[in-house]
């Protein structure tokens, strides 16, 4: 399995982005193709390709994703109006980069999660 991807390069600061938060477990930065006024990606600092690859050893990291999401939502003043957290898993869900990541979206009404077909 590939050990390097765009997120690893952002975490290691080989690619320059506006990092909103970084600690020993996770890194958060703005999505380069935002779908809402606030669109932040929160990623583990270690490679976990998909949710299917999560183990009990990852529980602290996954909890940190949510704690950081709440902190950023408060900092961006969207914590009261509301925001959405999305984690996609594999192709049918729309996962494009195989490094587990959480999308934090807000800053406007987001509408229904899925469109009816």
GROMACS .gro file of N, CA and C in nm, residues 39-108:
model
  210
   39UNK      N    1  -1.503   2.496   0.492
   39UNK     CA    2  -1.482   2.357   0.452
   39UNK      C    3  -1.340   2.320   0.492
   40UNK      N    4  -1.331   2.247   0.601
   40UNK     CA    5  -1.203   2.210   0.660
   40UNK      C    6  -1.189   2.059   0.655
   41UNK      N    7  -1.069   2.012   0.627
   41UNK     CA    8  -1.037   1.870   0.635
   41UNK      C    9  -0.958   1.845   0.763
   42UNK      N   10  -0.997   1.741   0.834
   42UNK     CA   11  -0.926   1.701   0.955
   42UNK      C   12  -0.878   1.559   0.932
   43UNK      N   13  -0.746   1.539   0.938
   43UNK     CA   14  -0.689   1.409   0.900
   43UNK      C   15  -0.599   1.356   1.012
   44UNK      N   16  -0.597   1.224   1.028
   44UNK     CA   17  -0.500   1.165   1.121
   44UNK      C   18  -0.359   1.186   1.067
   45UNK      N   19  -0.264   1.201   1.154
   45UNK     CA   20  -0.124   1.219   1.111
   45UNK      C   21  -0.060   1.088   1.066
   46UNK      N   22  -0.128   0.976   1.089
   46UNK     CA   23  -0.081   0.848   1.037
   46UNK      C   24  -0.176   0.804   0.926
   47UNK      N   25  -0.126   0.723   0.836
   47UNK     CA   26  -0.209   0.676   0.726
   47UNK      C   27  -0.303   0.566   0.772
   48UNK      N   28  -0.432   0.597   0.766
   48UNK     CA   29  -0.539   0.499   0.781
   48UNK      C   30  -0.617   0.514   0.651
   49UNK      N   31  -0.606   0.419   0.557
   49UNK     CA   32  -0.664   0.439   0.424
   49UNK      C   33  -0.815   0.465   0.423
   50UNK      N   34  -0.893   0.385   0.493
   50UNK     CA   35  -1.039   0.401   0.495
   50UNK      C   36  -1.090   0.366   0.634
   51UNK      N   37  -1.218   0.388   0.656
   51UNK     CA   38  -1.280   0.347   0.781
   51UNK      C   39  -1.267   0.196   0.799
   52UNK      N   40  -1.266   0.122   0.691
   52UNK     CA   41  -1.251  -0.024   0.699
   52UNK      C   42  -1.118  -0.067   0.758
   53UNK      N   43  -1.022   0.022   0.762
   53UNK     CA   44  -0.889  -0.009   0.815
   53UNK      C   45  -0.871   0.035   0.961
   54UNK      N   46  -0.973   0.093   1.021
   54UNK     CA   47  -0.965   0.140   1.158
   54UNK      C   48  -0.958   0.020   1.253
   55UNK      N   49  -0.873   0.034   1.354
   55UNK     CA   50  -0.862  -0.068   1.458
   55UNK      C   51  -0.885  -0.002   1.595
   56UNK      N   52  -0.892  -0.084   1.697
   56UNK     CA   53  -0.909  -0.030   1.832
   56UNK      C   54  -0.791   0.059   1.871
   57UNK      N   55  -0.676   0.038   1.810
   57UNK     CA   56  -0.559   0.123   1.838
   57UNK      C   57  -0.580   0.266   1.789
   58UNK      N   58  -0.678   0.288   1.702
   58UNK     CA   59  -0.703   0.421   1.644
   58UNK      C   60  -0.809   0.502   1.719
   59UNK      N   61  -0.865   0.447   1.827
   59UNK     CA   62  -0.976   0.514   1.894
   59UNK      C   63  -0.941   0.654   1.944
   60UNK      N   64  -0.823   0.672   1.997
   60UNK     CA   65  -0.785   0.805   2.048
   60UNK      C   66  -0.775   0.904   1.932
   61UNK      N   67  -0.718   0.861   1.822
   61UNK     CA   68  -0.706   0.949   1.704
   61UNK      C   69  -0.844   0.987   1.654
   62UNK      N   70  -0.935   0.890   1.643
   62UNK     CA   71  -1.069   0.919   1.591
   62UNK      C   72  -1.145   1.012   1.684
   63UNK      N   73  -1.128   0.994   1.813
   63UNK     CA   74  -1.190   1.086   1.908
   63UNK      C   75  -1.135   1.227   1.892
   64UNK      N   76  -1.006   1.237   1.867
   64UNK     CA   77  -0.943   1.368   1.848
   64UNK      C   78  -1.000   1.439   1.725
   65UNK      N   79  -1.034   1.364   1.619
   65UNK     CA   80  -1.096   1.426   1.501
   65UNK      C   81  -1.221   1.505   1.542
   66UNK      N   82  -1.305   1.445   1.627
   66UNK     CA   83  -1.428   1.510   1.669
   66UNK      C   84  -1.401   1.628   1.762
   67UNK      N   85  -1.306   1.614   1.854
   67UNK     CA   86  -1.272   1.724   1.945
   67UNK      C   87  -1.220   1.844   1.866
   68UNK      N   88  -1.135   1.819   1.768
   68UNK     CA   89  -1.079   1.926   1.686
   68UNK      C   90  -1.189   1.988   1.600
   69UNK      N   91  -1.279   1.906   1.546
   69UNK     CA   92  -1.391   1.959   1.467
   69UNK      C   93  -1.473   2.058   1.550
   70UNK      N   94  -1.505   2.022   1.673
   70UNK     CA   95  -1.583   2.111   1.759
   70UNK      C   96  -1.506   2.240   1.789
   71UNK      N   97  -1.377   2.231   1.813
   71UNK     CA   98  -1.295   2.351   1.839
   71UNK      C   99  -1.293   2.444   1.717
   72UNK      N  100  -1.275   2.386   1.599
   72UNK     CA  101  -1.271   2.468   1.478
   72UNK      C  102  -1.408   2.530   1.451
   73UNK      N  103  -1.515   2.454   1.470
   73UNK     CA  104  -1.651   2.508   1.451
   73UNK      C  105  -1.674   2.627   1.542
   74UNK      N  106  -1.628   2.618   1.666
   74UNK     CA  107  -1.643   2.732   1.758
   74UNK      C  108  -1.558   2.849   1.713
   75UNK      N  109  -1.434   2.821   1.673
   75UNK     CA  110  -1.343   2.927   1.627
   75UNK      C  111  -1.400   2.999   1.503
   76UNK      N  112  -1.465   2.924   1.415
   76UNK     CA  113  -1.522   2.980   1.292
   76UNK      C  114  -1.664   3.032   1.314
   77UNK      N  115  -1.711   3.025   1.439
   77UNK     CA  116  -1.842   3.076   1.478
   77UNK      C  117  -1.958   3.009   1.403
   78UNK      N  118  -1.946   2.880   1.381
   78UNK     CA  119  -2.056   2.805   1.319
   78UNK      C  120  -2.110   2.699   1.415
   79UNK      N  121  -2.060   2.699   1.537
   79UNK     CA  122  -2.101   2.597   1.633
   79UNK      C  123  -2.247   2.609   1.673
   80UNK      N  124  -2.303   2.730   1.676
   80UNK     CA  125  -2.443   2.748   1.714
   80UNK      C  126  -2.538   2.729   1.597
   81UNK      N  127  -2.501   2.779   1.481
   81UNK     CA  128  -2.588   2.768   1.363
   81UNK      C  129  -2.589   2.627   1.307
   82UNK      N  130  -2.480   2.555   1.325
   82UNK     CA  131  -2.473   2.416   1.284
   82UNK      C  132  -2.369   2.391   1.177
   83UNK      N  133  -2.326   2.269   1.173
   83UNK     CA  134  -2.225   2.227   1.075
   83UNK      C  135  -2.242   2.078   1.051
   84UNK      N  136  -2.177   2.030   0.947
   84UNK     CA  137  -2.186   1.889   0.910
   84UNK      C  138  -2.047   1.828   0.911
   85UNK      N  139  -2.039   1.706   0.961
   85UNK     CA  140  -1.915   1.628   0.958
   85UNK      C  141  -1.938   1.508   0.868
   86UNK      N  142  -1.848   1.488   0.772
   86UNK     CA  143  -1.863   1.378   0.677
   86UNK      C  144  -1.733   1.300   0.670
   87UNK      N  145  -1.746   1.168   0.675
   87UNK     CA  146  -1.634   1.077   0.650
   87UNK      C  147  -1.681   0.981   0.541
   88UNK      N  148  -1.617   0.984   0.427
   88UNK     CA  149  -1.650   0.895   0.316
   88UNK      C  150  -1.562   0.771   0.322
   89UNK      N  151  -1.618   0.658   0.280
   89UNK     CA  152  -1.543   0.533   0.280
   89UNK      C  153  -1.558   0.464   0.144
   90UNK      N  154  -1.450   0.464   0.070
   90UNK     CA  155  -1.439   0.397  -0.061
   90UNK      C  156  -1.512   0.471  -0.173
   91UNK      N  157  -1.502   0.415  -0.290
   91UNK     CA  158  -1.542   0.480  -0.416
   91UNK      C  159  -1.689   0.522  -0.419
   92UNK      N  160  -1.782   0.436  -0.386
   92UNK     CA  161  -1.924   0.470  -0.395
   92UNK      C  162  -1.963   0.584  -0.302
   93UNK      N  163  -1.890   0.603  -0.196
   93UNK     CA  164  -1.918   0.712  -0.104
   93UNK      C  165  -1.850   0.842  -0.147
   94UNK      N  166  -1.763   0.834  -0.247
   94UNK     CA  167  -1.696   0.953  -0.296
   94UNK      C  168  -1.559   0.978  -0.238
   95UNK      N  169  -1.501   0.879  -0.172
   95UNK     CA  170  -1.366   0.898  -0.119
   95UNK      C  171  -1.268   0.909  -0.235
   96UNK      N  172  -1.194   1.019  -0.239
   96UNK     CA  173  -1.100   1.044  -0.347
   96UNK      C  174  -0.956   1.019  -0.304
   97UNK      N  175  -0.925   1.049  -0.180
   97UNK     CA  176  -0.790   1.028  -0.127
   97UNK      C  177  -0.801   0.920  -0.022
   98UNK      N  178  -0.724   0.814  -0.039
   98UNK     CA  179  -0.733   0.700   0.051
   98UNK      C  180  -0.643   0.719   0.173
   99UNK      N  181  -0.686   0.818   0.250
   99UNK     CA  182  -0.630   0.853   0.381
   99UNK      C  183  -0.752   0.905   0.456
  100UNK      N  184  -0.801   0.829   0.552
  100UNK     CA  185  -0.922   0.866   0.624
  100UNK      C  186  -0.917   1.014   0.660
  101UNK      N  187  -1.028   1.083   0.638
  101UNK     CA  188  -1.035   1.225   0.672
  101UNK      C  189  -1.179   1.265   0.697
  102UNK      N  190  -1.195   1.367   0.776
  102UNK     CA  191  -1.326   1.420   0.810
  102UNK      C  192  -1.341   1.557   0.745
  103UNK      N  193  -1.455   1.577   0.679
  103UNK     CA  194  -1.490   1.708   0.624
  103UNK      C  195  -1.575   1.780   0.728
  104UNK      N  196  -1.539   1.903   0.761
  104UNK     CA  197  -1.621   1.990   0.844
  104UNK      C  198  -1.675   2.098   0.751
  105UNK      N  199  -1.808   2.102   0.735
  105UNK     CA  200  -1.870   2.199   0.645
  105UNK      C  201  -1.971   2.284   0.721
  106UNK      N  202  -1.977   2.412   0.689
  106UNK     CA  203  -2.074   2.501   0.752
  106UNK      C  204  -2.064   2.641   0.696
  107UNK      N  205  -2.133   2.731   0.762
  107UNK     CA  206  -2.132   2.870   0.719
  107UNK      C  207  -2.250   2.908   0.632
  108UNK      N  208  -2.338   2.810   0.603
  108UNK     CA  209  -2.461   2.834   0.527
  108UNK      C  210  -2.550   2.712   0.549
   0.00000   0.00000   0.00000
